[in-house]
mmCIF file of C-alpha atoms and ligand atoms in Angstrom:
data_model
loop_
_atom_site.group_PDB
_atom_site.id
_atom_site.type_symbol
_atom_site.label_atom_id
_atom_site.label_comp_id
_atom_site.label_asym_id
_atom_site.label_seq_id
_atom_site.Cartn_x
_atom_site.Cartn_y
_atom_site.Cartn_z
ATOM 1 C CA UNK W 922 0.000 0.000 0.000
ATOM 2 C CA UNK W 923 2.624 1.924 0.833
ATOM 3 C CA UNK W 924 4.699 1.341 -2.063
ATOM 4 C CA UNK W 925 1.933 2.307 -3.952
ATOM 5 C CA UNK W 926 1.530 5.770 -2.831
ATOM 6 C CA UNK W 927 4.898 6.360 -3.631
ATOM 7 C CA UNK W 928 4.943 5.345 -6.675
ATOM 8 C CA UNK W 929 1.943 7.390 -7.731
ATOM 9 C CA UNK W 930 3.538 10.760 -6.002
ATOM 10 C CA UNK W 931 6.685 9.816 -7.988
ATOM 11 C CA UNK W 932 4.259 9.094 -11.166
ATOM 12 C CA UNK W 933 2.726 12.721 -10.607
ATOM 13 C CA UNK W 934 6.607 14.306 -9.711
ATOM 14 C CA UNK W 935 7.597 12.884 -13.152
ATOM 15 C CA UNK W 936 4.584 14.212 -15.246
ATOM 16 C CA UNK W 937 4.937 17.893 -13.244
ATOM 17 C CA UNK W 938 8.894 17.608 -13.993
ATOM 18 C CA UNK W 939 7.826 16.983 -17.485
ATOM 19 C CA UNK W 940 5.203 19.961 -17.698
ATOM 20 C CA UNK W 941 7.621 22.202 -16.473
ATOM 21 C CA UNK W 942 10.435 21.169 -18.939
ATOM 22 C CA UNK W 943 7.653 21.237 -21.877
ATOM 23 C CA UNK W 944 7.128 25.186 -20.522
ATOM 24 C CA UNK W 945 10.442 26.364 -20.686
ATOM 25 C CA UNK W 946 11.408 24.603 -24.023
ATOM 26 C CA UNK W 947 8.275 26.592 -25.242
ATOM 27 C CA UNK W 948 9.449 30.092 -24.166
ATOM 28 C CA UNK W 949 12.800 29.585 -24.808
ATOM 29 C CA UNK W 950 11.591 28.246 -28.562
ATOM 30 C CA UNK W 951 9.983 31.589 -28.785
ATOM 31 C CA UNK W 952 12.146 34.136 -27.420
ATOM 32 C CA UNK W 953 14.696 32.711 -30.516
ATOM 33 C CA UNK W 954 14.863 34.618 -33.500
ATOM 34 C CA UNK W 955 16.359 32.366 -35.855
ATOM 35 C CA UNK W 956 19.723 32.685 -36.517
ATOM 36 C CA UNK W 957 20.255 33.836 -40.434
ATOM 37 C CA UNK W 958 18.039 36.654 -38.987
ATOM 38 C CA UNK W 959 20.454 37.396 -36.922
ATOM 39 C CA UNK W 960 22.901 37.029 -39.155
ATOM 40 C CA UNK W 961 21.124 39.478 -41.174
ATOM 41 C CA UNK W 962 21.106 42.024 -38.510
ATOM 42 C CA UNK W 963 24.448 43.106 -38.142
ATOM 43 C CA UNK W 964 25.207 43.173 -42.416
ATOM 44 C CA UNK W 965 26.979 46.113 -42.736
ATOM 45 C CA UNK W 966 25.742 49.812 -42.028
ATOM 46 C CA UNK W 967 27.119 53.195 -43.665
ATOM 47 C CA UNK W 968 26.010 56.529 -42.607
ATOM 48 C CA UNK W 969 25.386 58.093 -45.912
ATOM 49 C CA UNK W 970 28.783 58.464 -46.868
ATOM 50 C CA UNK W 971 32.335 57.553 -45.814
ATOM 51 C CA UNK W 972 33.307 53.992 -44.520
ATOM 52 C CA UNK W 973 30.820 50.522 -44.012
ATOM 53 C CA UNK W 974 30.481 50.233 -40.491
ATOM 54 C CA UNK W 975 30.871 46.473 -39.118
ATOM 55 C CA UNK W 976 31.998 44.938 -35.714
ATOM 56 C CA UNK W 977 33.743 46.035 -33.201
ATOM 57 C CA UNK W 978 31.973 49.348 -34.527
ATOM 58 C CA UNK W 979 28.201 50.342 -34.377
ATOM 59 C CA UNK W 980 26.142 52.910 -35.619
ATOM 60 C CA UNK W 981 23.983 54.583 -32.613
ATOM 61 C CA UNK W 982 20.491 54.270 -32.927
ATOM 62 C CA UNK W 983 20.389 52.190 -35.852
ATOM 63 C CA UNK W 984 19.117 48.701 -33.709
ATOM 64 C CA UNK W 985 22.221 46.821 -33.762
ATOM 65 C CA UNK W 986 24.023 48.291 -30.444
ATOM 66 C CA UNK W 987 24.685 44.064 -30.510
ATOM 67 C CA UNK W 988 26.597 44.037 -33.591
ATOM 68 C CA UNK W 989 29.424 45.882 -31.903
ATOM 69 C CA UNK W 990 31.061 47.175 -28.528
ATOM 70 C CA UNK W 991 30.295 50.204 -26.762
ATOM 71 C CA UNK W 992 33.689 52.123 -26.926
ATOM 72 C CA UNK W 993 33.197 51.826 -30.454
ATOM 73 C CA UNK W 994 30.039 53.407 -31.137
ATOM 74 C CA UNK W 995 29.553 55.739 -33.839
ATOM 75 C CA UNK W 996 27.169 58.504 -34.389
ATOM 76 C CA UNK W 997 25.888 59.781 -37.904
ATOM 77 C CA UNK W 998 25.516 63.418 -38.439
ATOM 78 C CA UNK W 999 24.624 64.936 -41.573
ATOM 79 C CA UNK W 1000 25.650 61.450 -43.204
ATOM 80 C CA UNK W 1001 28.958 61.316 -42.202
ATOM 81 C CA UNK W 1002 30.158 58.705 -39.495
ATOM 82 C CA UNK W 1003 31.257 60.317 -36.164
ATOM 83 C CA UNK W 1004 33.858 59.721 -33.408
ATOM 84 C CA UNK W 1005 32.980 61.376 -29.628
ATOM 85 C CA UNK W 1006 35.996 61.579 -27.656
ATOM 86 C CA UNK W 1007 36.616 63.711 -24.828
ATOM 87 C CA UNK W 1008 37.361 66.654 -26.878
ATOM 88 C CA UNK W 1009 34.282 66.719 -29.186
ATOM 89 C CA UNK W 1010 33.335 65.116 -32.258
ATOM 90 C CA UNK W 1011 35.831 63.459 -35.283
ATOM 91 C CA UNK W 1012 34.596 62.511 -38.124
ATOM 92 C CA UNK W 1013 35.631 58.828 -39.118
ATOM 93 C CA UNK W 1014 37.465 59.481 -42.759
ATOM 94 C CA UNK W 1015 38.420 55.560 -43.212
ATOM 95 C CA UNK W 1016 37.836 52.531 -41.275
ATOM 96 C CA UNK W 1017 40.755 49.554 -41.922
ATOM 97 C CA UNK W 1018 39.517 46.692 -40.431
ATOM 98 C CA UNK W 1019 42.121 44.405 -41.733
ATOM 99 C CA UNK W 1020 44.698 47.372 -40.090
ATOM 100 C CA UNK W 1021 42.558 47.859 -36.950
ATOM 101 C CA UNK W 1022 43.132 51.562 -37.497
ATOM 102 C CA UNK W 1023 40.152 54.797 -38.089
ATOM 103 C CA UNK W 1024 41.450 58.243 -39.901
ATOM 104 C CA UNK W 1025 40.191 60.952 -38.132
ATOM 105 C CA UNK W 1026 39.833 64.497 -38.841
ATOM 106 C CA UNK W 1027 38.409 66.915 -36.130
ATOM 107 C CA UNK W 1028 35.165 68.629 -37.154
ATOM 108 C CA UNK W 1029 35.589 72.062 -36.255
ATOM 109 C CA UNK W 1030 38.341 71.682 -39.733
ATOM 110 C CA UNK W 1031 35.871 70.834 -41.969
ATOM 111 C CA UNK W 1032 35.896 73.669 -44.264
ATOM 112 C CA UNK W 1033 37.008 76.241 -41.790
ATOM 113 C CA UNK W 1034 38.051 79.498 -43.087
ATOM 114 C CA UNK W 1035 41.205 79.263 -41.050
ATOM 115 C CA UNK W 1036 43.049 76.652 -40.042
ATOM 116 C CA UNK W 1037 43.669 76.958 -36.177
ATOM 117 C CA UNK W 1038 42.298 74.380 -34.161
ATOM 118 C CA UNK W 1039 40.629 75.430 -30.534
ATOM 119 C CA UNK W 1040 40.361 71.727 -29.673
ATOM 120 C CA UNK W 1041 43.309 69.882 -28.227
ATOM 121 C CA UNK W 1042 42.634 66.200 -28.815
ATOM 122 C CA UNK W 1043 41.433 64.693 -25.731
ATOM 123 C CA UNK W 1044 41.113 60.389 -25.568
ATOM 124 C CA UNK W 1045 37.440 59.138 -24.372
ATOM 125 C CA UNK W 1046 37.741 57.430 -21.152
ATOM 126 C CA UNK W 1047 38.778 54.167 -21.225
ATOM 127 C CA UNK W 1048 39.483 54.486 -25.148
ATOM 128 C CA UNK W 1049 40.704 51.347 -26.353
ATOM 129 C CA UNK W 1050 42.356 53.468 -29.268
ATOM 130 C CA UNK W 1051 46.031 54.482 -29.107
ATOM 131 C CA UNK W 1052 48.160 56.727 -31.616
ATOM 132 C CA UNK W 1053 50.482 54.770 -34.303
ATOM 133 C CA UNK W 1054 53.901 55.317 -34.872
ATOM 134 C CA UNK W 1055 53.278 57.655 -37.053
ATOM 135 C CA UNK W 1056 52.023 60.195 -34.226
ATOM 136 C CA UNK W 1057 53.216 63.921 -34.010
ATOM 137 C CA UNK W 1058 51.905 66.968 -32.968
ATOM 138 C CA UNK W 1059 50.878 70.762 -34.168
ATOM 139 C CA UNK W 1060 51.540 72.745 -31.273
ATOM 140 C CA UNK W 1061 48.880 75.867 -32.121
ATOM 141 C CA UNK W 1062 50.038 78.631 -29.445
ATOM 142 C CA UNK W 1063 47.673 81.746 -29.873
ATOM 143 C CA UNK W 1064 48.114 85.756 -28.052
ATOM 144 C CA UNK W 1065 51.732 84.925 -27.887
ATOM 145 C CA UNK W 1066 54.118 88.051 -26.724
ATOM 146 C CA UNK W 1067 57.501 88.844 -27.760
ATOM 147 C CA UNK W 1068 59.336 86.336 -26.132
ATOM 148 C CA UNK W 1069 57.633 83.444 -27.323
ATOM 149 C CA UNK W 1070 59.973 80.447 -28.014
ATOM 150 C CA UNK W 1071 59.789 76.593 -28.441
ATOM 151 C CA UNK W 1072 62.675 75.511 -27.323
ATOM 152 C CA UNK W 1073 64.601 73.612 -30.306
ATOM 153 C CA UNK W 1074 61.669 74.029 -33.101
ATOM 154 C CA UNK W 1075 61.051 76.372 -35.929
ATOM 155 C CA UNK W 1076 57.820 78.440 -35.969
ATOM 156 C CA UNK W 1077 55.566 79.685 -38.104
ATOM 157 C CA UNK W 1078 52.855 82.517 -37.713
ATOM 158 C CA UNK W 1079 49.845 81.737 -38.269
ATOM 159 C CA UNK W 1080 48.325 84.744 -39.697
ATOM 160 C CA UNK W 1081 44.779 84.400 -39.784
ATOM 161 C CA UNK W 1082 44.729 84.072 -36.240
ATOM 162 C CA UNK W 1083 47.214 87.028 -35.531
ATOM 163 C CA UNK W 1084 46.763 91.119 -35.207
ATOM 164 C CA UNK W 1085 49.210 93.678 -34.568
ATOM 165 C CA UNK W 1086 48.928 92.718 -31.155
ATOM 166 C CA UNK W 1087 48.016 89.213 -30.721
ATOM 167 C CA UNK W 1088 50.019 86.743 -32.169
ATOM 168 C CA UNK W 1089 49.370 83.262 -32.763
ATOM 169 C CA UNK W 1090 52.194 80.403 -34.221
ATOM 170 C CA UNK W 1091 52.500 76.804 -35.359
ATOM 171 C CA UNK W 1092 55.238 74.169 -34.879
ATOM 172 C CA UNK W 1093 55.468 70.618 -35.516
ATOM 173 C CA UNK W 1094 56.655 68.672 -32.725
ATOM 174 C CA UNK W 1095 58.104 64.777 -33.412
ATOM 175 C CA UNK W 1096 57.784 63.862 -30.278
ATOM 176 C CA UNK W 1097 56.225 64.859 -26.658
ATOM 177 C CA UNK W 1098 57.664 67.910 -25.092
ATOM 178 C CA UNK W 1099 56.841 70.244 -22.374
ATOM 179 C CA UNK W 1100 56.322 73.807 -23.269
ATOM 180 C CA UNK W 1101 56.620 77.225 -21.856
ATOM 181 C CA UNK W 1102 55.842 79.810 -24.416
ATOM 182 C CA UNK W 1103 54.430 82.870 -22.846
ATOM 183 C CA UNK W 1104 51.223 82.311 -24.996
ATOM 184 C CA UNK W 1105 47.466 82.719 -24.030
ATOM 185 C CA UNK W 1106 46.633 79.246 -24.949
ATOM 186 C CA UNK W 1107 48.359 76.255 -26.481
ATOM 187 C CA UNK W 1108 46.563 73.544 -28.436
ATOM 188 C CA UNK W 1109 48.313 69.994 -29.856
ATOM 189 C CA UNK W 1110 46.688 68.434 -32.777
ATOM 190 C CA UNK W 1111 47.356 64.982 -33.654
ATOM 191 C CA UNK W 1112 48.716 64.585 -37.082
ATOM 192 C CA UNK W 1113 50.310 62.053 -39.346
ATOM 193 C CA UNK W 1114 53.431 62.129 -40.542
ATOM 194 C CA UNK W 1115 55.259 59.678 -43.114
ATOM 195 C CA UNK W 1116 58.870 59.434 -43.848
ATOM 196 C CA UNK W 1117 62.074 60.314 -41.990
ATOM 197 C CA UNK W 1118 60.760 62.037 -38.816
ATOM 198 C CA UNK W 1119 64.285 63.631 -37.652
ATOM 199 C CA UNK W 1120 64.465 66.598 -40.803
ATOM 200 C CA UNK W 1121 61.122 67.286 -40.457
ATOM 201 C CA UNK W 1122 60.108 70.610 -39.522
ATOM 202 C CA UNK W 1123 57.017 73.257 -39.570
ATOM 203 C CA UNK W 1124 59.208 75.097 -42.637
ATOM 204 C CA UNK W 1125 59.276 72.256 -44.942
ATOM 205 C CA UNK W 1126 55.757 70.615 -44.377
ATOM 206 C CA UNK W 1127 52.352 71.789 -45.217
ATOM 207 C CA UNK W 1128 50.408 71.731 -42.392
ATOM 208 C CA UNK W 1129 47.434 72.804 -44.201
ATOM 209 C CA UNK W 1130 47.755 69.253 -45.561
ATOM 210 C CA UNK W 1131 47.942 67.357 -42.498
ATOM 211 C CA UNK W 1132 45.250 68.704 -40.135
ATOM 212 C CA UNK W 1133 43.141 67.905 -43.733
ATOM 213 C CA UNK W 1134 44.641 64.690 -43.960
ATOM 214 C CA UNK W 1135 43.642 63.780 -40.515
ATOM 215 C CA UNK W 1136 45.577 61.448 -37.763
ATOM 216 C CA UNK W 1137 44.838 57.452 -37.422
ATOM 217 C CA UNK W 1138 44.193 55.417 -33.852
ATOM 218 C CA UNK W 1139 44.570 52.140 -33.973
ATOM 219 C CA UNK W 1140 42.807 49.224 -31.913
ATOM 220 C CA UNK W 1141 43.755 45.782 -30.397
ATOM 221 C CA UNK W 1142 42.660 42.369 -30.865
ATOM 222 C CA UNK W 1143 38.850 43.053 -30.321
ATOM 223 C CA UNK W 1144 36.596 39.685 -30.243
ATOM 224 C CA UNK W 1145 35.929 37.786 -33.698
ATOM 225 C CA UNK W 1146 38.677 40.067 -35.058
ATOM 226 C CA UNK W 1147 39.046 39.396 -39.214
ATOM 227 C CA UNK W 1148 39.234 35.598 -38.570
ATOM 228 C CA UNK W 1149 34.898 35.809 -38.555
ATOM 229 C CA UNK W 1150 34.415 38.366 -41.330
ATOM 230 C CA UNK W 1151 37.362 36.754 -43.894
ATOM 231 C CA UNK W 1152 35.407 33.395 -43.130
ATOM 232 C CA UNK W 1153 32.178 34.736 -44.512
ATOM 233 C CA UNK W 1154 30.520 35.006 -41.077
ATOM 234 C CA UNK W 1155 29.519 38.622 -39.121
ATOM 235 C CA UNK W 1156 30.337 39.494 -35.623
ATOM 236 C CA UNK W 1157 28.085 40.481 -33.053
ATOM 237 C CA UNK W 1158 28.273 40.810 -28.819
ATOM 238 C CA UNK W 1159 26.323 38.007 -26.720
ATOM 239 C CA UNK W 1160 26.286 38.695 -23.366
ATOM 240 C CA UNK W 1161 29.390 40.893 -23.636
ATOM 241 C CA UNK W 1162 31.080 38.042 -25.494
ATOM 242 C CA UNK W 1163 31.902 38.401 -29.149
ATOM 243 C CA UNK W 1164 30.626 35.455 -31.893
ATOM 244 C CA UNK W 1165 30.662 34.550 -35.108
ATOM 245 C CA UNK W 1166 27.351 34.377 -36.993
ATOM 246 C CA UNK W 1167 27.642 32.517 -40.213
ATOM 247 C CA UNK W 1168 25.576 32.603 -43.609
ATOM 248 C CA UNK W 1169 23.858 29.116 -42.627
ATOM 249 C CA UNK W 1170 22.986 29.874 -39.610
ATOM 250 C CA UNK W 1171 25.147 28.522 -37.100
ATOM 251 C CA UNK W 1172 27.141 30.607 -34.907
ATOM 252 C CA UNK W 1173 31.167 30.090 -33.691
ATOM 253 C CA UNK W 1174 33.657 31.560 -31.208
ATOM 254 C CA UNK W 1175 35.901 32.473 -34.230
ATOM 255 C CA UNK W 1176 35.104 31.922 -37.596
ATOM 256 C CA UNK W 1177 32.694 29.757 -40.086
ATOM 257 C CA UNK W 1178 33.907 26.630 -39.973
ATOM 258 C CA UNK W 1179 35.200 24.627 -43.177
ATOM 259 C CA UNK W 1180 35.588 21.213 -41.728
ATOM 260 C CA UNK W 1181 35.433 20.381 -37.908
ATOM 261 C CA UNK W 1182 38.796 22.342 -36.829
ATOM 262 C CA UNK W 1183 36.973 25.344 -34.861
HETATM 263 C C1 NAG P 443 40.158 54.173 -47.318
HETATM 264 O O1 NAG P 443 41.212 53.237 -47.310
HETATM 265 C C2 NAG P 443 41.269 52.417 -48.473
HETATM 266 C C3 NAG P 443 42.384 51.412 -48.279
HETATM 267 O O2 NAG P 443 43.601 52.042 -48.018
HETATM 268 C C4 NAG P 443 41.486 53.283 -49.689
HETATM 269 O O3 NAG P 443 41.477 52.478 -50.851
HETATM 270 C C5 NAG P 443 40.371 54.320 -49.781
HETATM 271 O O4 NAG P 443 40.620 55.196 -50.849
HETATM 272 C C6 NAG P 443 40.299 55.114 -48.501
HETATM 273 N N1 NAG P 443 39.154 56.002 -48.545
HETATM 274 C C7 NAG P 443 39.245 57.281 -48.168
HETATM 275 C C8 NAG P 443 37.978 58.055 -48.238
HETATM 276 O O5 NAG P 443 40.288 57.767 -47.759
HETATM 277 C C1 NAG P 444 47.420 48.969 -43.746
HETATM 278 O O1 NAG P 444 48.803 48.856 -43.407
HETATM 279 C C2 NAG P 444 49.651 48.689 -44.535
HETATM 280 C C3 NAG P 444 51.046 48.475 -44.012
HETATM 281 O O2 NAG P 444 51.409 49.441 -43.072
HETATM 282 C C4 NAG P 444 49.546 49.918 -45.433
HETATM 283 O O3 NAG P 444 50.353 49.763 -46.573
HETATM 284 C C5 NAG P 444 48.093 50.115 -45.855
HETATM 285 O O4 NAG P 444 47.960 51.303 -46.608
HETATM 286 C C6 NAG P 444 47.193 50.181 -44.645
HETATM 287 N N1 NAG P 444 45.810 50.249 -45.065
HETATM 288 C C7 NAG P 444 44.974 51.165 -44.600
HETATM 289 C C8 NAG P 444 43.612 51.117 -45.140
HETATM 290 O O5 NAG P 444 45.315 52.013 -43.788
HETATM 291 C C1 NAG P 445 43.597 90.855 -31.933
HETATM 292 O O1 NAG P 445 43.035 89.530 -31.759
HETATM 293 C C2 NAG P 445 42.601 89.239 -30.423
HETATM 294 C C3 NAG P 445 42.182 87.772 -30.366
HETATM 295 O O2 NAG P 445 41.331 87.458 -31.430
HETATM 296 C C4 NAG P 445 41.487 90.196 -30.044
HETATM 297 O O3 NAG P 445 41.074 89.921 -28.721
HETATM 298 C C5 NAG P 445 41.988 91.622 -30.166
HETATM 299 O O4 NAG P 445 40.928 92.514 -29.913
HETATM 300 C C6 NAG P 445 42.567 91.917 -31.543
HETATM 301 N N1 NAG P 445 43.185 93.215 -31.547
HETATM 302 C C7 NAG P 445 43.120 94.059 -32.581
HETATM 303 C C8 NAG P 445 43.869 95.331 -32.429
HETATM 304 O O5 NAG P 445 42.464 93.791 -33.577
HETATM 305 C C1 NAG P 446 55.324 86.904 -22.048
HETATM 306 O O1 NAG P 446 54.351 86.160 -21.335
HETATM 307 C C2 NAG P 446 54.859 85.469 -20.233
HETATM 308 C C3 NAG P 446 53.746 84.592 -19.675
HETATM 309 O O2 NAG P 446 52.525 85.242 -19.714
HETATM 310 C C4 NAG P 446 55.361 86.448 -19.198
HETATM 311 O O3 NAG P 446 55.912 85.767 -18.106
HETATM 312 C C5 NAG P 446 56.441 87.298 -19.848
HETATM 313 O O4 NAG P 446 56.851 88.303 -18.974
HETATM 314 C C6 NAG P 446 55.910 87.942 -21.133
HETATM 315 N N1 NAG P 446 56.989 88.610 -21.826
HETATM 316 C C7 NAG P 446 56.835 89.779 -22.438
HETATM 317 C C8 NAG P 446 58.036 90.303 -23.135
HETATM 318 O O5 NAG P 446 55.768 90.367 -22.441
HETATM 319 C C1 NAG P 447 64.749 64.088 -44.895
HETATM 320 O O1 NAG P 447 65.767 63.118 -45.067
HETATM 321 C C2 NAG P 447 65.461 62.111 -46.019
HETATM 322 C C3 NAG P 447 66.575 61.090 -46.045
HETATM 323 O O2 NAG P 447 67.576 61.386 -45.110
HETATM 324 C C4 NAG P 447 65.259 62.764 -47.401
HETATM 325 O O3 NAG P 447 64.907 61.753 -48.335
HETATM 326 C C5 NAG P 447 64.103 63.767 -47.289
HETATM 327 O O4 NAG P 447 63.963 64.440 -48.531
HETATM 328 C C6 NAG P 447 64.412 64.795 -46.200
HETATM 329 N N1 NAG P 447 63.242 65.641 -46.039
HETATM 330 C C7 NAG P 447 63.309 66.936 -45.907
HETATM 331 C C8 NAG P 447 62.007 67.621 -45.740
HETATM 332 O O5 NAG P 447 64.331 67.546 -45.920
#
């Protein structure tokens, strides 16, 4: 008799155990989109104009904050693709995904009538970008007086930003160094510069040319990296982890697989 009873309360524990597993395999079977959509959802966005916009980067408000990482959002204003740092806004002149680098060039340059930067270029915090070796610095130094100097580099005046009083100059500066000018203000732009870095000075550049030419960051090792998008498949972030959605529809750490090796 007794046996009995247990047996039917284990019966009735079985069929409730079986319920409850026929539940959740119903809502979990309906919370999934299916995966080529998802695939789909992270193809490749563009602002208008300038670069296509894939993993780690995503376009703001466009419904695929998934198909990249927050650092790297990027914002579209008046169709061009835009970069917030600390500073203010760059806009994004070339992505090079295969490089992991952006070109930037700050907006307030975009066909300004004079070419002297207010806005010294300020990282976001916790950017994960970081200058190339190609890195050097403008050094803008506006309302400078008579005495104005930096120490070991040629000058030039920058006359649309100078009076008979006020004075404003330009150098190009190699490499990091601490200044004391006896100017109002003093503003470093990022630039790039190619070739032999040691003859180079503000005299025999155009550095008209280079704040139009823009600087480039570079990134590190970011999830999927190319392995995913060379394979055919499309990144995207699940549950702050980064995988690889392929064409048919099944999903990998890395890449689409061709045989069984991922
Ligand atoms: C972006 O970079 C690619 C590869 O170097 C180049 O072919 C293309 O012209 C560049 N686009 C712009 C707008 O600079
Ligand atoms: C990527 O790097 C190579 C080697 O430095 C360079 O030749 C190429 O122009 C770069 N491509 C882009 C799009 O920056
Ligand atoms: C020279 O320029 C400065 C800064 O723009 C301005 O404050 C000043 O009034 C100007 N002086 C003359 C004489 O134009
Ligand atoms: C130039 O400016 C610096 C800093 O404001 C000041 O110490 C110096 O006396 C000034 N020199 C002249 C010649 O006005
Ligand atoms: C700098 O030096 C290199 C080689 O030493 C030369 O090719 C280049 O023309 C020089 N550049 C300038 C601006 O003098």
């Amino acid at each position: 008799m007794r046996l009995h009873k247990l047996l039917y309360l284990e019966k009735k524990h079985i069929q409730i155990s079986i319920l409850i597993i026929f539940f959740t395999l119903q809502l979990v079977k309906s919370g999934t989109v299916p995966e080529e959509s998802r695939y789909e959802d992270c193809k490749p966005r563009n602002c208008g104009s300038g670069p296509d916009i894939s993993y780690p980067f995503y376009v703001q408000g466009a419904g695929g904050d998934f198909c990249g990482e927050p650092a790297f959002e990027i914002v579209c204003m008046d169709n061009k693709p835009m970069h917030w740092t600390s500073s203010g806004p760059y806009i994004i002149k070339n992505i090079s995904y295969e490089n992991q680098s952006i070109l930037l060039v700050a907006a307030e340059l975009v066909n300004a009538p004079c070419f002297a930067p207010s806005q010294r270029f300020a990282f976001a915090h916790n950017s994960p970008f970081k200058f190339t070796s190609k890195h050097a610095d403008l050094l803008f130094s506006y309302g400078c007086n008579k005495s104005f100097a930096v120490f070991g580099f040629e000058t030039s005046l920058v006359s649309c930003a100078s009076n008979s009083s006020y004075k404003s100059f330009v150098a190009l500066l190699p490499k990091a160094v601490k200044i004391n000018d006896g100017c109002i203000s003093d503003v470093f732009v990022p630039v790039d510069l190619e070739g032999d870095r040691s003859n180079q000075t503000i005299k025999n550049v155009d550095y008209v040319q280079l704040l139009k030419n823009g600087f480039t960051l570079e990134w590190h090792g970011r999830g999927c990296g190319n392995f995913c998008t060379e394979s055919g498949g499309r990144c995207r972030q699940e549950n702050g982890v980064a995988v690889c959605y392929c064409p048919d529809g099944t999903t990998h750490p890395t890449k689409c697989k061709q045989g069984n090796l991922i």
